[in-house]
Coordinates of C-alpha atoms in Angstrom, one line a residue:
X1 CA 0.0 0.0 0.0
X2 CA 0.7 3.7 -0.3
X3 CA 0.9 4.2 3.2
X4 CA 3.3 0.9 3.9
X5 CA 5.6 2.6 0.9
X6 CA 5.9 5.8 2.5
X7 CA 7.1 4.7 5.7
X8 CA 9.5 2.7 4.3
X9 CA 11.3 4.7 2.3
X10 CA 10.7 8.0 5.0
X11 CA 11.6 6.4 8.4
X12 CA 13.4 3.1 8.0
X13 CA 16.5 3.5 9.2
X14 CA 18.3 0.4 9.4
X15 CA 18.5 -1.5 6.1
X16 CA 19.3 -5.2 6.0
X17 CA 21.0 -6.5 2.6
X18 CA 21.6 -9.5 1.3
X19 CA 24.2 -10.7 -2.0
X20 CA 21.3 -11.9 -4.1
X21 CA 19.2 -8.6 -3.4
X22 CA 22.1 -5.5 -3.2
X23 CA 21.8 -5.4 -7.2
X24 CA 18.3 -6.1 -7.6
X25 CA 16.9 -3.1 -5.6
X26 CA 19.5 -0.3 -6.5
X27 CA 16.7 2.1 -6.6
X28 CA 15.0 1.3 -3.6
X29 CA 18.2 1.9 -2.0
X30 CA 18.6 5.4 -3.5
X31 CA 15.0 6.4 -2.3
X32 CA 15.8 5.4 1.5
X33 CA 16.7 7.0 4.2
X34 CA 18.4 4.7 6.1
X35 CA 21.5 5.6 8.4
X36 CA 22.5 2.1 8.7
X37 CA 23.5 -1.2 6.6
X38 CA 23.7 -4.6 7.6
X39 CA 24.8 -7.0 5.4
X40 CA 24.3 -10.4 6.1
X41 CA 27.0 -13.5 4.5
X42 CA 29.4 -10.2 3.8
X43 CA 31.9 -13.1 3.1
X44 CA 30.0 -14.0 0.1
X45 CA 29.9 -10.5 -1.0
X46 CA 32.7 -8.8 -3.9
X47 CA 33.6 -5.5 -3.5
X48 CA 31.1 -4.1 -6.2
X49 CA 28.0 -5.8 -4.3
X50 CA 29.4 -4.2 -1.1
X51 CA 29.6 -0.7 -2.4
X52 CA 26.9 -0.5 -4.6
X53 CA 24.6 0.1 -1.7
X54 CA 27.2 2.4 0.5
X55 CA 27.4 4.5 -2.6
X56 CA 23.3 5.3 -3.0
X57 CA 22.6 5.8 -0.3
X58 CA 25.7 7.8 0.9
X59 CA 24.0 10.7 2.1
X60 CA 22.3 9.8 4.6
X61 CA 24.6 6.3 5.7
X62 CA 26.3 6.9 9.2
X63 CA 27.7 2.9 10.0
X64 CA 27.5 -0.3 8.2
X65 CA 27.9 -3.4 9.3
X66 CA 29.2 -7.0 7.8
X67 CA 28.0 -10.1 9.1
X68 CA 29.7 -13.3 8.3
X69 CA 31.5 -16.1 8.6
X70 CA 35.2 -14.6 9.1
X71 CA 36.4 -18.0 10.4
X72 CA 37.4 -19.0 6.9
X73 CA 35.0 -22.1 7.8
X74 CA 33.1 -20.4 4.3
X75 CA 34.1 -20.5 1.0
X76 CA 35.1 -17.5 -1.0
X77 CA 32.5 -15.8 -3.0
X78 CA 31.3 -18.3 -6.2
X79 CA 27.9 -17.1 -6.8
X80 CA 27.8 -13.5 -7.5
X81 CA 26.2 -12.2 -10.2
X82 CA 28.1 -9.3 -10.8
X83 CA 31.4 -9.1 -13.5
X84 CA 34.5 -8.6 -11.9
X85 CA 36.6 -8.6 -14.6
X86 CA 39.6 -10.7 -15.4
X87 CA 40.9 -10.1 -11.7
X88 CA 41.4 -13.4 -10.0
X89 CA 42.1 -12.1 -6.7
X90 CA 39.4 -9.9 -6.7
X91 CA 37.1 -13.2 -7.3
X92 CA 38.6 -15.3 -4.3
X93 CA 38.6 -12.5 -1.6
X94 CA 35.7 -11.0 -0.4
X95 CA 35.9 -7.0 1.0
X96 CA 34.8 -8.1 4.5
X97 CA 38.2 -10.2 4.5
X98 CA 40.1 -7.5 2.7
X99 CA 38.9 -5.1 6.3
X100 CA 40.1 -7.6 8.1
X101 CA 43.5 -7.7 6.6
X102 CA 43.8 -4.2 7.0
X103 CA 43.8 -4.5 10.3
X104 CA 40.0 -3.9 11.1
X105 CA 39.0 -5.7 14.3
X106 CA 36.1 -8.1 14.2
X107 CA 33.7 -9.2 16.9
X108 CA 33.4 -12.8 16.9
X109 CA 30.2 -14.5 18.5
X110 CA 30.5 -17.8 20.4
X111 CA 27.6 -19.3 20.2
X112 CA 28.2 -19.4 16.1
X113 CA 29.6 -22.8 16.1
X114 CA 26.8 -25.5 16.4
X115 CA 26.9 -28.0 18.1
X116 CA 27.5 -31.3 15.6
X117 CA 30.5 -28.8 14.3
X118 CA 31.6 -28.9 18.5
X119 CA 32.4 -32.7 18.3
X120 CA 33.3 -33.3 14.4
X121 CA 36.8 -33.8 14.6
X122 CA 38.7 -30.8 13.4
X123 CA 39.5 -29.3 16.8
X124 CA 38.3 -25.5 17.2
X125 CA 41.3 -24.1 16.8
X126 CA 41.2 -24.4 12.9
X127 CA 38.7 -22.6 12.5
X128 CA 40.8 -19.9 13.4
X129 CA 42.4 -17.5 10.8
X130 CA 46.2 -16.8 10.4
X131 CA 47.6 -14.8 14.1
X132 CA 49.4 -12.4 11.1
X133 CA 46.1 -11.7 9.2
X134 CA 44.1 -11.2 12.3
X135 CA 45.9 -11.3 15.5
X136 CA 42.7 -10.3 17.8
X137 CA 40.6 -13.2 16.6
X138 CA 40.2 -15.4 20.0
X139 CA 39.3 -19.5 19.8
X140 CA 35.7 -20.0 20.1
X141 CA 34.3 -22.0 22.4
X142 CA 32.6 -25.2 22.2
X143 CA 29.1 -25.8 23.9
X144 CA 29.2 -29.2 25.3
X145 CA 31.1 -30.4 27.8
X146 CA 34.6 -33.1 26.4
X147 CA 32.9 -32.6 22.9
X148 CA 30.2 -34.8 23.6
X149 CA 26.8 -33.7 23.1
X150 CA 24.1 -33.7 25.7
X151 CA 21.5 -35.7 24.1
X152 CA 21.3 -38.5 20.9
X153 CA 18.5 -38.0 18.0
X154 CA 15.7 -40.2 18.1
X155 CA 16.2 -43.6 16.2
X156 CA 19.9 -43.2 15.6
X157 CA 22.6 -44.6 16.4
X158 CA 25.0 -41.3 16.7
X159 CA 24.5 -37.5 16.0
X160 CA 26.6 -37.3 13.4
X161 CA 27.9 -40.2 10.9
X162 CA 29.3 -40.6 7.7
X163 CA 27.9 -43.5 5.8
X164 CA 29.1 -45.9 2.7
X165 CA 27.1 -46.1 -0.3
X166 CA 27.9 -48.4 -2.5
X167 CA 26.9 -48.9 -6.0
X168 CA 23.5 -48.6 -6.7
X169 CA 22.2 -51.3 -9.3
X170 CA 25.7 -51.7 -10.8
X171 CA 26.6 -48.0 -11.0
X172 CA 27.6 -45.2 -9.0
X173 CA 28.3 -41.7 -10.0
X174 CA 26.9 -40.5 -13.4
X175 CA 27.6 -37.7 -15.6
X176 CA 24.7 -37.5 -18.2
X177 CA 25.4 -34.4 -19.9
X178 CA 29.2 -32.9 -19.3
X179 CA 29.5 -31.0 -15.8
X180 CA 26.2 -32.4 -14.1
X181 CA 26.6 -34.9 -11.5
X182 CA 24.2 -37.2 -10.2
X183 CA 24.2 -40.1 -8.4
X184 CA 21.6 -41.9 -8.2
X185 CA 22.1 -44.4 -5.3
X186 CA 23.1 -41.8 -2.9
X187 CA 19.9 -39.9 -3.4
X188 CA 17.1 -42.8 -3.3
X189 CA 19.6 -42.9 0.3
X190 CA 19.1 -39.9 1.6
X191 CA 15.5 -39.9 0.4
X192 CA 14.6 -42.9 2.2
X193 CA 16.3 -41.8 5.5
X194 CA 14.1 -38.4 5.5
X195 CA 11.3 -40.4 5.1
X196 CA 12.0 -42.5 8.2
X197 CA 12.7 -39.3 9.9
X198 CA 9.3 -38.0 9.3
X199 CA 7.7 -41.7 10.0
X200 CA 9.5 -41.3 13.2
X201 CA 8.1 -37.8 14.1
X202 CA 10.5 -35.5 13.1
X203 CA 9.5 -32.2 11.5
X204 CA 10.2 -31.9 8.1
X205 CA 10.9 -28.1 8.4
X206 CA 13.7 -29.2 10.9
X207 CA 15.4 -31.4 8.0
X208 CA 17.7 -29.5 5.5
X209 CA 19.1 -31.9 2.6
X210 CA 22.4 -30.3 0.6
X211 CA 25.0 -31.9 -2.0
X212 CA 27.6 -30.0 -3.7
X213 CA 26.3 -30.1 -7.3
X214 CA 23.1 -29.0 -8.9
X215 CA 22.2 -32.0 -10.8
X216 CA 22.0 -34.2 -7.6
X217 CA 19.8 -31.1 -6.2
X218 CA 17.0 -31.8 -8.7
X219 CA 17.5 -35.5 -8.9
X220 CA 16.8 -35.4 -5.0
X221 CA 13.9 -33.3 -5.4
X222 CA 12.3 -35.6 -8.2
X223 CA 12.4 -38.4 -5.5
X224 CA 11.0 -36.6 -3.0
X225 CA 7.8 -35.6 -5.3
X226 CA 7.3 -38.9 -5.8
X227 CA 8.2 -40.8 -2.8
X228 CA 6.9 -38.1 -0.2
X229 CA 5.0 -35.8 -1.6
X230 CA 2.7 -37.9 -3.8
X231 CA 2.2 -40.0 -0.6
X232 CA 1.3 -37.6 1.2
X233 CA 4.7 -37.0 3.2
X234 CA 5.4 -33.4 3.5
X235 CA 8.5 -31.9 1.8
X236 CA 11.9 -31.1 3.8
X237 CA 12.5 -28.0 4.8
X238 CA 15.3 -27.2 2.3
X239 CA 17.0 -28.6 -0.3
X240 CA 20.2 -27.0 -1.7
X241 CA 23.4 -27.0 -2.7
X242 CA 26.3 -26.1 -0.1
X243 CA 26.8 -22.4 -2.4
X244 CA 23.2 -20.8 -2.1
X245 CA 23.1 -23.4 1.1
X246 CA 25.6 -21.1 3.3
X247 CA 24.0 -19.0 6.0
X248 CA 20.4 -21.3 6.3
X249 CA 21.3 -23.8 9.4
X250 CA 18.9 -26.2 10.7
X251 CA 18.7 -28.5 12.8
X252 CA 19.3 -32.0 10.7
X253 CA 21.3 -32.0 7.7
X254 CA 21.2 -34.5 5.0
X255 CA 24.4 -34.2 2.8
X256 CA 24.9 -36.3 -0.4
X257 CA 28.5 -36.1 -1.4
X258 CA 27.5 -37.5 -5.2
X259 CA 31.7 -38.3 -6.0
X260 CA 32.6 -41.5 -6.3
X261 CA 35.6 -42.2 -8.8
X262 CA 38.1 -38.7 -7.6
X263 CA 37.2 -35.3 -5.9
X264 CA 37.5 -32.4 -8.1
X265 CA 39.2 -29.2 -6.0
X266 CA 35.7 -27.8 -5.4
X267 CA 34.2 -30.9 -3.2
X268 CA 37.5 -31.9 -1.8
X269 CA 38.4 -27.9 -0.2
X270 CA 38.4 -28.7 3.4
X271 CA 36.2 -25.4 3.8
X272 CA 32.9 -27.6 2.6
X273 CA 32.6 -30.1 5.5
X274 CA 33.7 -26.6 8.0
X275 CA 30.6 -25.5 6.2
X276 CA 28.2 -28.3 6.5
X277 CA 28.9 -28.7 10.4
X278 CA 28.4 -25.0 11.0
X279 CA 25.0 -25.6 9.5
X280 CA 23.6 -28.3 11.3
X281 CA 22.6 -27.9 14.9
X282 CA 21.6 -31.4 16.3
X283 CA 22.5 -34.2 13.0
X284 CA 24.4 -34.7 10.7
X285 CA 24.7 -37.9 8.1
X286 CA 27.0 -37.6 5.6
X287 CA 26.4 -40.1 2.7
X288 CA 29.5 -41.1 0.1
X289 CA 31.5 -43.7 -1.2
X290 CA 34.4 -44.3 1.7
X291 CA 36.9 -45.0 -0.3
X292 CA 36.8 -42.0 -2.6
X293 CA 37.2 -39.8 0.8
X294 CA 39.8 -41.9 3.1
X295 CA 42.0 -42.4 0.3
X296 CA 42.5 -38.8 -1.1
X297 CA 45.4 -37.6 0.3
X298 CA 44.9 -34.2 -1.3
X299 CA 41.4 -33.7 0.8
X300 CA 43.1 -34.5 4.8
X301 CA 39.8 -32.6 6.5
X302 CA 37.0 -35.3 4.6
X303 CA 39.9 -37.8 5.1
X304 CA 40.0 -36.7 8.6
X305 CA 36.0 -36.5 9.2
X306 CA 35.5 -40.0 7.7
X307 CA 38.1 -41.8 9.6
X308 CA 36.5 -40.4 13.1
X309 CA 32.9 -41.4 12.1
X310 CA 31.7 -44.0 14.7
X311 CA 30.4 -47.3 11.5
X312 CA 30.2 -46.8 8.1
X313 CA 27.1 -48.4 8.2
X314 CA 23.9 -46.0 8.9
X315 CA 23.5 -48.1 12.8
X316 CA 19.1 -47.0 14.0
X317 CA 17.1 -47.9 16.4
X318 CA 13.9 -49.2 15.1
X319 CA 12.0 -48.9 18.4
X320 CA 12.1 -45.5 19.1
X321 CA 9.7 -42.5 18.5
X322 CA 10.7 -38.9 18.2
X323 CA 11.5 -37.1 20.8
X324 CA 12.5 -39.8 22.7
X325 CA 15.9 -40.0 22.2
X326 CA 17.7 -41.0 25.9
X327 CA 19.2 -37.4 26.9
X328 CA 22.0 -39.2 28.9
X329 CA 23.1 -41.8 26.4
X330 CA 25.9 -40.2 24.6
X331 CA 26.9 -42.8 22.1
X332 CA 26.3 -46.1 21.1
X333 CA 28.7 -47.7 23.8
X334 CA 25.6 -46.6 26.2
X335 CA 23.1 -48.7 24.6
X336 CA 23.1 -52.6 24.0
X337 CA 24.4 -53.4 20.2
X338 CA 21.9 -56.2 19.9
X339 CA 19.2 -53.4 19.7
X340 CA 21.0 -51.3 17.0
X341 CA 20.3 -52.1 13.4
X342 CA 22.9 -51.9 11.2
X343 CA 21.8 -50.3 7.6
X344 CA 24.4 -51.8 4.5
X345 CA 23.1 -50.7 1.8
X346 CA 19.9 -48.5 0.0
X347 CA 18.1 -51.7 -0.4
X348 CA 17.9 -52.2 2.8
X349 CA 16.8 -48.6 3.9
X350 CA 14.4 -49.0 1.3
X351 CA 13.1 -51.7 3.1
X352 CA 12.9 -50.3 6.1
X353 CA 10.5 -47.2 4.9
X354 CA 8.2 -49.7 3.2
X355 CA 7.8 -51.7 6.3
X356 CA 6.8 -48.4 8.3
X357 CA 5.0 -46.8 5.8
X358 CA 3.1 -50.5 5.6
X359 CA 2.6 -49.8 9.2
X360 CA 1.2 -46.3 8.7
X361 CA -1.1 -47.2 6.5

């Protein structure tokens, strides 16, 4: 309405902005009257999307503010949409770390590391940036006690796991047009565990699903139409790739790794599985092919990650009902192993969702 225009553009005075909508709403900026920016994933952000809005709306503009990730636990900017030029280190460095290596000092939060990232095994302090690049950057603290969480999710055997999928039918990753990857195994997976999640109680909006690569995106999302949606099973909250995935956290994630022959520099930067834990606030399962990950040497982080998880095979507890996951059972020692099922392979997973969905119905 008039009236809702008019007060926005006459008396807001904090603006909040965003990489996807700094060049779409150029002349909105010019017509506010705002004294103060916020700008949210600033480490996503190149110097022209971070000055484009300083610039309009200069005259009245008294602070601005960068929110991000400046842990380096985020990859550099990839999905701007605005030319840079031919500049290569303009394209790898965002402005917000350019302040900081000018000797800007940053206020760092504590409670931004969740807590599946508190017990992953890369230890807090590399998360930390260079002493030399930022020497007032303190070690953030983790929030459980010994890096164990206080609680265990529902029907699984740990908080966090990575598990092995093996070929699916015969084959495992697929290229069927040059640069998309799918794989289809790994996402009829990570389908079927999201639909024992929600069979279990869990709410969909809690459940975030995220691979690396675009084609596996919409593979995933043609499963879930049919296998949830056109039963009735309501869709996850998000599905996304880890780019246009930074910043959303929830409190499951489902990540489908897709690689199975050799890891291309994009998946195997240490930085992605640093992003993934920062998401998730209470699960994380990992789904990939092992021996892809353990036996890259040029990846040591998703070499690291995979060698700590507790099985390879996805380990549930049939029995239970969300929410009522044992608060003081930590980890599967706790619990007799005669009650955990052990999952080997999508077959069997599949299995497992027909048999409760049979129940269901």
């Amino acid at each position: 309405s008039q009236r809702a225009k008019f007060v926005l553009y006459n008396h807001s005075k904090i603006v909040v902005a965003t990489q996807n909508s700094v060049l779409d709403n150029v002349t909105v900026l010019e017509s506010l009257q705002a004294s103060c920016i916020v700008y949210l994933e600033a480490t996503k952000m190149n110097p022209i999307e971070l000055f484009i809005p300083i610039i309009t709306a200069s005259h009245h503009l008294k602070k601005v503010v960068l929110v991000g990730d400046v842990t380096t636990e985020i990859p550099p900017p990839t999905t701007s949409t605005c030319s840079i030029g031919n500049n290569y280190e303009m394209s790898t460095l965002s402005e917000c770390t350019r302040f900081m290596r000018a000797g800007t000092e940053p206020f760092v939060m504590k409670e931004s590391v969740s807590s599946v990232l508190s017990y992953l095994p890369m230890k807090s302090s590399q998360f930390v940036v260079n002493s030399s690049t930022c020497p007032t950057l303190f070690v953030l603290e983790s929030e459980t006690e010994n890096g164990k969480p206080d609680y265990r999710n529902a029907g699984f055997q740990s908080n966090w796991q990575c598990v092995n999928v093996d070929a699916y039918e015969g084959v495992g990753e697929m290229e069927p047009i040059p640069f998309v990857f799918t794989n289809l195994g790994e996402a009829e997976y990570v389908v079927s565990v999201y639909q024992y999640m929600i069979l279990l109680g869990y709410n969909s909006n809690d459940i975030s699903v995220m691979t690396p690569y675009n084609g596996q995106k919409h593979l995933i999302i043609d499963i879930m139409r049919h296998r949830c949606f056109e039963l009735g099973l309501p869709m996850p909250g998000r599905i996304d790739t880890f780019c246009s995935g930074q910043g959303h956290r929830n409190k499951y994630i489902l990540v489908s790794l897709v690689r199975t022959e050799s890891l291309d520099s994009y998946i195997a930067d240490g930085r992605q599985i640093r992003l993934i834990g920062s998401l998730a606030e209470k699960g994380l399962y990992i789904f990939g092919r092992k021996e892809c990950f353990l036996k890259n040497s040029y990846s040591t982080a998703w070499k690291s990650v995979w060698s700590s998880s507790s099985a390879f095979d996805l380990g549930l507890y049939l029995g239970e009902r969300y929410p009522v996951g044992d608060p003081s059972i930590n980890n599967q020692t706790d619990m007799e192993k005669d009650k955990c099922y052990s999952v080997g392979s999508t077959d069997e997973m599949l299995s497992i969702v027909s048999t409760l969905l049979g129940q269901v119905t």
